[in-house]
Amino acid sequence: MVRVSSPGKVILFGEHAVVYGHPAVAVAVKARTEVDVYPASDEGQTTVNGELIDGYRHKHLLLAHELLSKGSPMRFRIRSRVPSTMGLGSSSALTIASAGGILALDGDVDPEKLAQFAFEIEYKAGGKASPLDTSTSIAGGAVALLPESESGFLWQIEKDGIRWCAHSCPVPSASLVIGYTGNKSRTHELVGKVGKLAKAHGFVAEIFKDIGRIALVGLRALQQGDMNEVGVQMNRNHELLSMVGVSNNDLDRLVEAAKPHSYGAKLTGKGGGGSMIALTDEPELVAEAIRREGGKPMEFDWDTQGFEIVRTEG
Ligand code: PMV
C-alpha cells in the first residue's frame, strides 16, 4: 500500500490565456487530497472507497488507472480536503494523487514523468487544458508557466504545438483570502466557450496576449517581493477576464468589496461562478467584506509541499 498526498491551488495570474500558451502563475494551498493505493489480487476488481470504479464519478481516477496500472486491479481510498467546483484545483489534486500513487507502487516517482502523465489525463478528461494546475499540485509553492525556460526551471510539457515550461517562483508574502460565490463553475464548459469566442473574435486573442503580459509583470513583481505591484496586476487581470466574459456580478461584487483592504483581488480559475482571491495583510477585514456581500470567505495558508509519498507498506 502507498499513501500519497497533493495540494489544491489558486491562480494568481493568467487563467484561460495559459491554455493558449501565455504566461501564468499559480500557488499551492494547504488543502490536500490524500489517496491510499492498494494493489488488489489479480481476480479482484478496481474499487474507489469500497465501490466499483465508475467512469462518471471517478473520471480522472479511471483515466489514471487505465493509463498507468498495466491492467492490474487496484483499491483506492480517497480523502479530499480540497473543496470541489470552487476553482481550487480539486480535480488536479486528485489526478496527481491517484496517478502519483499508482506510480509510487513501483518506487520513487519522477515529478517530470508525473507531470506528463497528469496533463495527458486532464486533457483526455476534458479536452483543451493547460498543465498549470497539475504542475502546481506536483511542485507545491508557486509555479509559473512560461513559453521559454529560465532560472527555476522544473519541466516542460508540449501539446498541439504549444510549449509550457514550468518554473518554481516565490510564494506571495501576504495572506490569502478566498471568497466563494456559492455558485459552482464548470471548467470544461467554460474553457470550451472561451475557445469558441477566441476563434470567432480576434479581440479575445488580443486580450489573452495582454493577460500574458500582465502575468509576466506580476511574476517579476513576485520575484522582487513587490506585493503592491503584484496586487495592481491582479486587479488588471480581473478586468481583462471580465472582458472575455468569464466573470459575473457575484465575482465582481466580491472583488470590489475585497479591494479596499487588499493588495489586489481577482477571480481565480475558470470563473463563471466559483471563487475569487484577495492578497492582503488584513485577512479579517477582507473576510468580513466578502461575508457582507453574501460570499463565503475561506483562509488558506500557502503550501510549499507538493506531491508527497506519505507512507509505504508491504
Ligand atoms: O478552475 P480550475 O481550477 O479548474 O482552473 C482552470 C484554469 C483554466 O486556465 C481555465 C484551464 C486550464 O487548464 O488552465
Coordinates of N, CA and C in Angstrom, one line a residue, residues 63-216:
L63 N -9.1 7.3 -15.7 CA -8.2 7.5 -16.7 C -6.7 7.3 -16.2
A64 N -6.5 7.7 -15.0 CA -5.1 7.4 -14.4 C -4.9 5.9 -14.3
H65 N -5.9 5.2 -13.9 CA -5.8 3.7 -13.7 C -5.5 3.1 -15.1
E66 N -6.3 3.5 -16.1 CA -6.2 2.9 -17.4 C -4.8 3.1 -18.0
L67 N -4.3 4.4 -17.8 CA -3.0 4.8 -18.4 C -1.8 4.1 -17.7
L68 N -1.9 3.9 -16.3 CA -0.7 3.6 -15.6 C -0.7 2.2 -14.9
S69 N -1.8 1.5 -14.8 CA -1.8 0.3 -14.0 C -1.4 -0.9 -14.7
K70 N -1.2 -0.9 -16.0 CA -0.9 -2.1 -16.8 C -2.0 -3.1 -16.6
G71 N -3.2 -2.7 -16.4 CA -4.3 -3.7 -16.3 C -4.5 -4.3 -14.9
S72 N -3.6 -4.0 -14.0 CA -3.8 -4.6 -12.6 C -4.9 -3.9 -11.9
P73 N -5.8 -4.7 -11.3 CA -6.9 -4.1 -10.4 C -6.2 -3.5 -9.2
M74 N -6.8 -2.4 -8.7 CA -6.3 -1.7 -7.5 C -7.5 -1.2 -6.7
R75 N -7.2 -1.0 -5.4 CA -8.1 -0.4 -4.5 C -7.7 1.0 -4.1
F76 N -8.6 2.0 -4.2 CA -8.2 3.4 -3.9 C -9.1 3.8 -2.7
R77 N -8.4 4.5 -1.8 CA -9.2 5.2 -0.8 C -8.9 6.7 -0.9
I78 N -9.9 7.5 -1.0 CA -9.6 9.0 -1.2 C -10.2 9.8 0.0
R79 N -9.3 10.7 0.4 CA -9.8 11.7 1.4 C -9.4 13.0 0.9
S80 N -10.4 13.9 0.5 CA -10.0 15.2 0.0 C -10.5 16.3 0.8
R81 N -9.6 17.2 1.1 CA -9.9 18.5 1.8 C -9.9 19.6 0.8
V82 N -9.8 19.4 -0.5 CA -9.9 20.4 -1.5 C -11.3 20.6 -1.9
P83 N -12.0 21.7 -1.5 CA -13.4 21.8 -1.9 C -13.5 21.8 -3.4
S84 N -14.6 21.0 -3.9 CA -14.7 20.8 -5.3 C -15.5 22.0 -5.9
T85 N -15.4 22.1 -7.2 CA -16.1 23.1 -8.1 C -16.0 24.6 -7.6
M86 N -14.9 24.9 -6.8 CA -14.8 26.3 -6.3 C -13.6 26.9 -7.0
G87 N -13.0 26.2 -8.0 CA -11.8 26.8 -8.7 C -10.5 26.6 -7.9
L88 N -10.5 25.6 -7.0 CA -9.3 25.4 -6.2 C -8.5 24.2 -6.6
G89 N -8.8 23.7 -7.8 CA -8.0 22.6 -8.4 C -8.2 21.2 -7.8
S90 N -9.5 21.0 -7.4 CA -9.7 19.7 -6.7 C -9.5 18.5 -7.7
S91 N -9.8 18.7 -9.0 CA -9.7 17.5 -9.9 C -8.2 17.3 -10.2
S92 N -7.4 18.4 -10.3 CA -6.0 18.2 -10.5 C -5.3 17.5 -9.3
A93 N -5.7 17.9 -8.1 CA -5.1 17.3 -6.9 C -5.4 15.8 -6.8
L94 N -6.6 15.5 -7.3 CA -7.0 14.1 -7.3 C -6.2 13.3 -8.4
T95 N -6.1 14.0 -9.6 CA -5.3 13.3 -10.7 C -3.9 13.1 -10.2
I96 N -3.3 14.1 -9.6 CA -1.9 13.9 -9.2 C -1.7 12.8 -8.1
A97 N -2.6 12.9 -7.1 CA -2.5 11.9 -6.0 C -2.8 10.5 -6.5
S98 N -3.8 10.3 -7.5 CA -4.0 9.0 -7.9 C -3.0 8.5 -8.9
A99 N -2.6 9.3 -9.9 CA -1.6 8.9 -10.8 C -0.2 8.7 -10.1
G100 N 0.1 9.6 -9.2 CA 1.3 9.5 -8.4 C 1.3 8.3 -7.5
G101 N 0.1 8.0 -7.0 CA 0.0 6.8 -6.1 C 0.3 5.5 -6.8
I102 N -0.3 5.4 -8.1 CA -0.1 4.2 -8.9 C 1.4 4.1 -9.2
L103 N 2.1 5.2 -9.6 CA 3.5 5.2 -9.9 C 4.3 4.8 -8.7
A104 N 3.9 5.3 -7.5 CA 4.6 5.1 -6.3 C 4.6 3.6 -5.8
L105 N 3.7 2.8 -6.4 CA 3.7 1.4 -6.0 C 5.0 0.7 -6.5
D106 N 5.6 1.3 -7.6 CA 6.9 0.8 -8.1 C 8.1 1.5 -7.6
G107 N 8.0 2.4 -6.6 CA 9.1 3.1 -6.0 C 9.0 4.6 -6.2
D108 N 10.2 5.3 -6.2 CA 10.2 6.7 -6.2 C 9.5 7.2 -7.5
V109 N 8.9 8.4 -7.4 CA 8.1 9.0 -8.5 C 8.9 10.1 -9.1
D110 N 9.2 10.1 -10.4 CA 9.8 11.2 -11.1 C 8.8 12.3 -11.4
P111 N 9.0 13.5 -10.8 CA 8.0 14.5 -10.9 C 7.7 14.9 -12.3
E112 N 8.7 14.9 -13.1 CA 8.5 15.3 -14.5 C 7.6 14.3 -15.3
K113 N 7.9 13.0 -15.0 CA 7.1 12.0 -15.6 C 5.6 12.1 -15.2
L114 N 5.5 12.3 -13.9 CA 4.1 12.5 -13.3 C 3.4 13.7 -14.0
A115 N 4.2 14.8 -14.2 CA 3.6 16.0 -14.8 C 3.1 15.6 -16.2
Q116 N 3.9 14.9 -17.0 CA 3.5 14.5 -18.3 C 2.2 13.6 -18.3
F117 N 2.2 12.6 -17.5 CA 1.0 11.7 -17.4 C -0.2 12.5 -16.9
A118 N 0.0 13.3 -15.9 CA -1.2 14.1 -15.4 C -1.8 15.0 -16.4
F119 N -1.0 15.6 -17.2 CA -1.5 16.5 -18.2 C -2.3 15.7 -19.2
E120 N -1.7 14.5 -19.6 CA -2.4 13.7 -20.6 C -3.8 13.3 -20.0
I121 N -3.9 13.0 -18.7 CA -5.2 12.6 -18.1 C -6.1 13.8 -18.1
E122 N -5.7 15.0 -17.7 CA -6.6 16.1 -17.7 C -7.1 16.4 -19.1
Y123 N -6.2 16.3 -20.1 CA -6.5 16.6 -21.5 C -7.6 15.6 -22.0
K124 N -7.4 14.3 -21.6 CA -8.4 13.3 -22.0 C -9.7 13.5 -21.3
A125 N -9.6 14.0 -20.1 CA -10.9 14.2 -19.3 C -11.7 15.3 -19.9
G126 N -11.0 16.3 -20.4 CA -11.9 17.5 -20.7 C -11.5 18.3 -22.0
G127 N -10.5 17.7 -22.8 CA -10.1 18.5 -24.0 C -9.2 19.6 -23.6
K128 N -9.3 20.7 -24.2 CA -8.3 21.8 -24.0 C -8.1 22.1 -22.6
A129 N -6.8 22.2 -22.2 CA -6.4 22.5 -20.8 C -5.0 22.9 -20.9
S130 N -4.5 23.4 -19.7 CA -3.0 23.7 -19.6 C -2.5 22.9 -18.5
P131 N -1.2 22.7 -18.4 CA -0.6 22.0 -17.2 C -0.4 22.8 -16.0
L132 N -1.1 23.9 -15.8 CA -0.9 24.8 -14.7 C -1.2 24.2 -13.4
D133 N -2.5 23.7 -13.3 CA -3.0 23.2 -12.0 C -2.2 21.9 -11.6
T134 N -1.9 21.0 -12.6 CA -1.3 19.8 -12.3 C 0.2 20.0 -11.9
S135 N 0.9 20.9 -12.6 CA 2.3 21.2 -12.3 C 2.4 21.8 -10.9
T136 N 1.4 22.7 -10.5 CA 1.5 23.3 -9.2 C 1.2 22.3 -8.1
S137 N 0.3 21.4 -8.4 CA 0.0 20.3 -7.4 C 1.2 19.4 -7.2
I138 N 2.0 19.2 -8.2 CA 3.2 18.3 -8.1 C 4.3 19.1 -7.3
A139 N 4.6 20.3 -7.8 CA 5.8 21.0 -7.2 C 5.5 21.7 -5.9
G140 N 4.2 22.1 -5.6 CA 3.9 22.9 -4.4 C 4.5 24.3 -4.6
G141 N 4.3 25.1 -3.6 CA 4.7 26.5 -3.7 C 4.1 27.2 -4.9
A142 N 4.8 28.2 -5.4 CA 4.3 29.0 -6.5 C 5.0 28.4 -7.8
V143 N 4.2 28.3 -8.9 CA 4.7 27.8 -10.1 C 4.3 28.7 -11.3
A144 N 5.3 29.1 -12.1 CA 5.0 29.9 -13.3 C 5.1 29.1 -14.5
L145 N 4.2 29.2 -15.4 CA 4.3 28.6 -16.7 C 4.7 29.7 -17.7
L146 N 5.8 29.4 -18.5 CA 6.3 30.4 -19.4 C 6.6 29.7 -20.7
P147 N 6.6 30.4 -21.9 CA 6.8 29.7 -23.2 C 8.3 29.3 -23.3
E148 N 9.2 30.0 -22.6 CA 10.7 29.7 -22.7 C 11.2 29.4 -21.3
S149 N 12.2 28.6 -21.2 CA 12.8 28.3 -19.8 C 13.7 29.4 -19.3
E150 N 13.7 29.6 -18.0 CA 14.6 30.5 -17.4 C 15.0 29.9 -16.0
S151 N 15.6 30.7 -15.1 CA 16.0 30.1 -13.8 C 14.8 29.7 -13.0
G152 N 15.0 28.6 -12.3 CA 13.9 28.0 -11.6 C 13.1 26.9 -12.4
F153 N 13.7 26.6 -13.6 CA 13.0 25.6 -14.5 C 12.8 24.3 -13.8
L154 N 11.6 23.7 -14.0 CA 11.2 22.4 -13.4 C 11.1 21.4 -14.5
W155 N 10.2 21.6 -15.5 CA 10.0 20.7 -16.6 C 9.2 21.4 -17.7
Q156 N 9.1 20.7 -18.8 CA 8.3 21.3 -19.9 C 7.3 20.3 -20.5
I157 N 6.2 20.8 -20.9 CA 5.1 20.0 -21.5 C 4.8 20.6 -22.8
E158 N 4.6 19.7 -23.8 CA 4.2 20.2 -25.2 C 3.0 19.5 -25.6
K159 N 2.1 20.3 -26.3 CA 0.9 19.6 -26.9 C 0.3 20.6 -27.9
D160 N -0.1 20.0 -29.1 CA -0.7 20.8 -30.2 C 0.1 22.0 -30.5
G161 N 1.4 21.9 -30.5 CA 2.3 23.0 -30.9 C 2.5 24.1 -29.9
I162 N 2.0 23.8 -28.6 CA 2.2 24.8 -27.5 C 3.2 24.2 -26.6
R163 N 4.1 25.0 -26.1 CA 5.1 24.6 -25.1 C 4.9 25.4 -23.8
W164 N 4.8 24.6 -22.7 CA 4.7 25.3 -21.4 C 5.9 24.9 -20.6
C165 N 6.7 25.8 -20.1 CA 7.9 25.5 -19.3 C 7.5 25.9 -17.9
A166 N 7.5 24.9 -17.0 CA 7.1 25.1 -15.6 C 8.3 25.5 -14.8
H167 N 8.1 26.6 -13.9 CA 9.2 27.1 -13.1 C 8.7 27.3 -11.7
S168 N 9.7 27.1 -10.7 CA 9.3 27.4 -9.3 C 9.6 28.9 -9.1
C169 N 8.7 29.6 -8.4 CA 8.9 31.0 -8.1 C 8.5 31.3 -6.7
P170 N 8.8 32.5 -6.1 CA 8.4 32.8 -4.7 C 6.9 32.8 -4.4
V171 N 6.6 32.4 -3.2 CA 5.2 32.4 -2.8 C 4.9 33.9 -2.3
P172 N 3.7 34.4 -2.5 CA 3.5 35.8 -2.1 C 3.7 36.0 -0.6
S173 N 4.2 37.2 -0.3 CA 4.4 37.5 1.2 C 3.2 38.3 1.7
A174 N 2.1 37.7 1.6 CA 0.8 38.2 2.0 C -0.1 37.1 2.3
S175 N -1.2 37.4 3.1 CA -2.2 36.3 3.4 C -3.2 36.2 2.2
L176 N -3.7 35.0 2.1 CA -4.7 34.7 1.0 C -6.1 34.6 1.7
V177 N -7.0 35.3 1.1 CA -8.4 35.1 1.4 C -9.2 34.7 0.1
I178 N -9.9 33.6 0.2 CA -10.7 33.1 -0.9 C -12.1 33.5 -0.6
G179 N -12.8 34.0 -1.6 CA -14.3 34.3 -1.5 C -15.1 33.4 -2.4
Y180 N -15.8 32.5 -1.9 CA -16.7 31.6 -2.7 C -18.0 32.3 -3.0
T181 N -18.4 32.3 -4.2 CA -19.7 32.9 -4.6 C -20.9 32.1 -4.2
G182 N -20.7 30.8 -4.0 CA -21.8 29.9 -3.7 C -22.3 29.3 -4.9
N183 N -21.8 29.7 -6.1 CA -22.2 29.0 -7.4 C -21.1 28.2 -7.9
K184 N -21.4 27.0 -8.4 CA -20.4 26.1 -8.9 C -19.9 26.7 -10.3
S185 N -18.7 26.3 -10.7 CA -18.3 26.7 -12.0 C -17.8 25.4 -12.7
R186 N -18.0 25.3 -14.0 CA -17.7 24.1 -14.7 C -16.6 24.4 -15.7
T187 N -15.4 23.9 -15.4 CA -14.2 24.3 -16.2 C -14.4 24.0 -17.7
H188 N -14.7 22.7 -18.0 CA -14.6 22.3 -19.4 C -15.6 23.1 -20.2
E189 N -16.8 23.2 -19.7 CA -17.8 24.0 -20.5 C -17.3 25.4 -20.8
L190 N -16.7 26.0 -19.7 CA -16.3 27.4 -19.8 C -15.1 27.6 -20.7
V191 N -14.1 26.6 -20.6 CA -12.9 26.7 -21.4 C -13.3 26.5 -22.9
G192 N -14.3 25.6 -23.1 CA -14.8 25.4 -24.5 C -15.5 26.7 -25.0
K193 N -16.3 27.4 -24.2 CA -17.0 28.6 -24.6 C -16.0 29.7 -24.9
V194 N -15.0 29.8 -24.1 CA -14.0 30.8 -24.3 C -13.2 30.5 -25.6
G195 N -13.0 29.2 -25.9 CA -12.3 28.8 -27.1 C -13.0 29.2 -28.3
K196 N -14.4 29.0 -28.3 CA -15.2 29.4 -29.4 C -15.2 30.9 -29.7
L197 N -15.2 31.6 -28.6 CA -15.2 33.1 -28.6 C -13.9 33.5 -29.2
A198 N -12.8 32.9 -28.8 CA -11.5 33.3 -29.3 C -11.4 33.0 -30.8
K199 N -12.0 31.9 -31.3 CA -11.9 31.6 -32.7 C -12.7 32.7 -33.5
A200 N -13.9 33.0 -32.9 CA -14.8 33.9 -33.7 C -14.3 35.4 -33.6
H201 N -13.7 35.8 -32.6 CA -13.3 37.2 -32.4 C -11.8 37.4 -32.1
G202 N -11.2 38.1 -33.0 CA -9.8 38.4 -32.8 C -9.4 39.1 -31.6
F203 N -10.4 39.9 -31.0 CA -10.1 40.7 -29.8 C -9.8 39.8 -28.6
V204 N -10.4 38.6 -28.6 CA -10.2 37.7 -27.5 C -8.7 37.2 -27.4
A205 N -8.2 36.9 -28.6 CA -6.8 36.5 -28.7 C -5.9 37.7 -28.3
E206 N -6.3 38.9 -28.6 CA -5.5 40.1 -28.1 C -5.6 40.3 -26.6
I207 N -6.8 40.0 -26.1 CA -6.9 40.1 -24.6 C -6.0 39.0 -23.9
F208 N -6.0 37.8 -24.5 CA -5.2 36.8 -23.9 C -3.7 37.2 -23.9
K209 N -3.3 37.9 -25.0 CA -1.9 38.3 -25.1 C -1.6 39.3 -23.9
D210 N -2.6 40.2 -23.7 CA -2.5 41.2 -22.6 C -2.4 40.5 -21.3
I211 N -3.3 39.5 -21.1 CA -3.3 38.8 -19.8 C -1.9 38.1 -19.6
G212 N -1.3 37.6 -20.7 CA 0.0 37.0 -20.6 C 1.1 38.1 -20.2
R213 N 1.0 39.3 -20.8 CA 1.9 40.3 -20.4 C 1.8 40.7 -18.9
I214 N 0.5 40.8 -18.5 CA 0.2 41.1 -17.1 C 0.8 40.0 -16.2
A215 N 0.6 38.8 -16.6 CA 1.1 37.7 -15.8 C 2.7 37.8 -15.6
L216 N 3.3 38.2 -16.7 CA 4.8 38.3 -16.7 C 5.2 39.4 -15.7

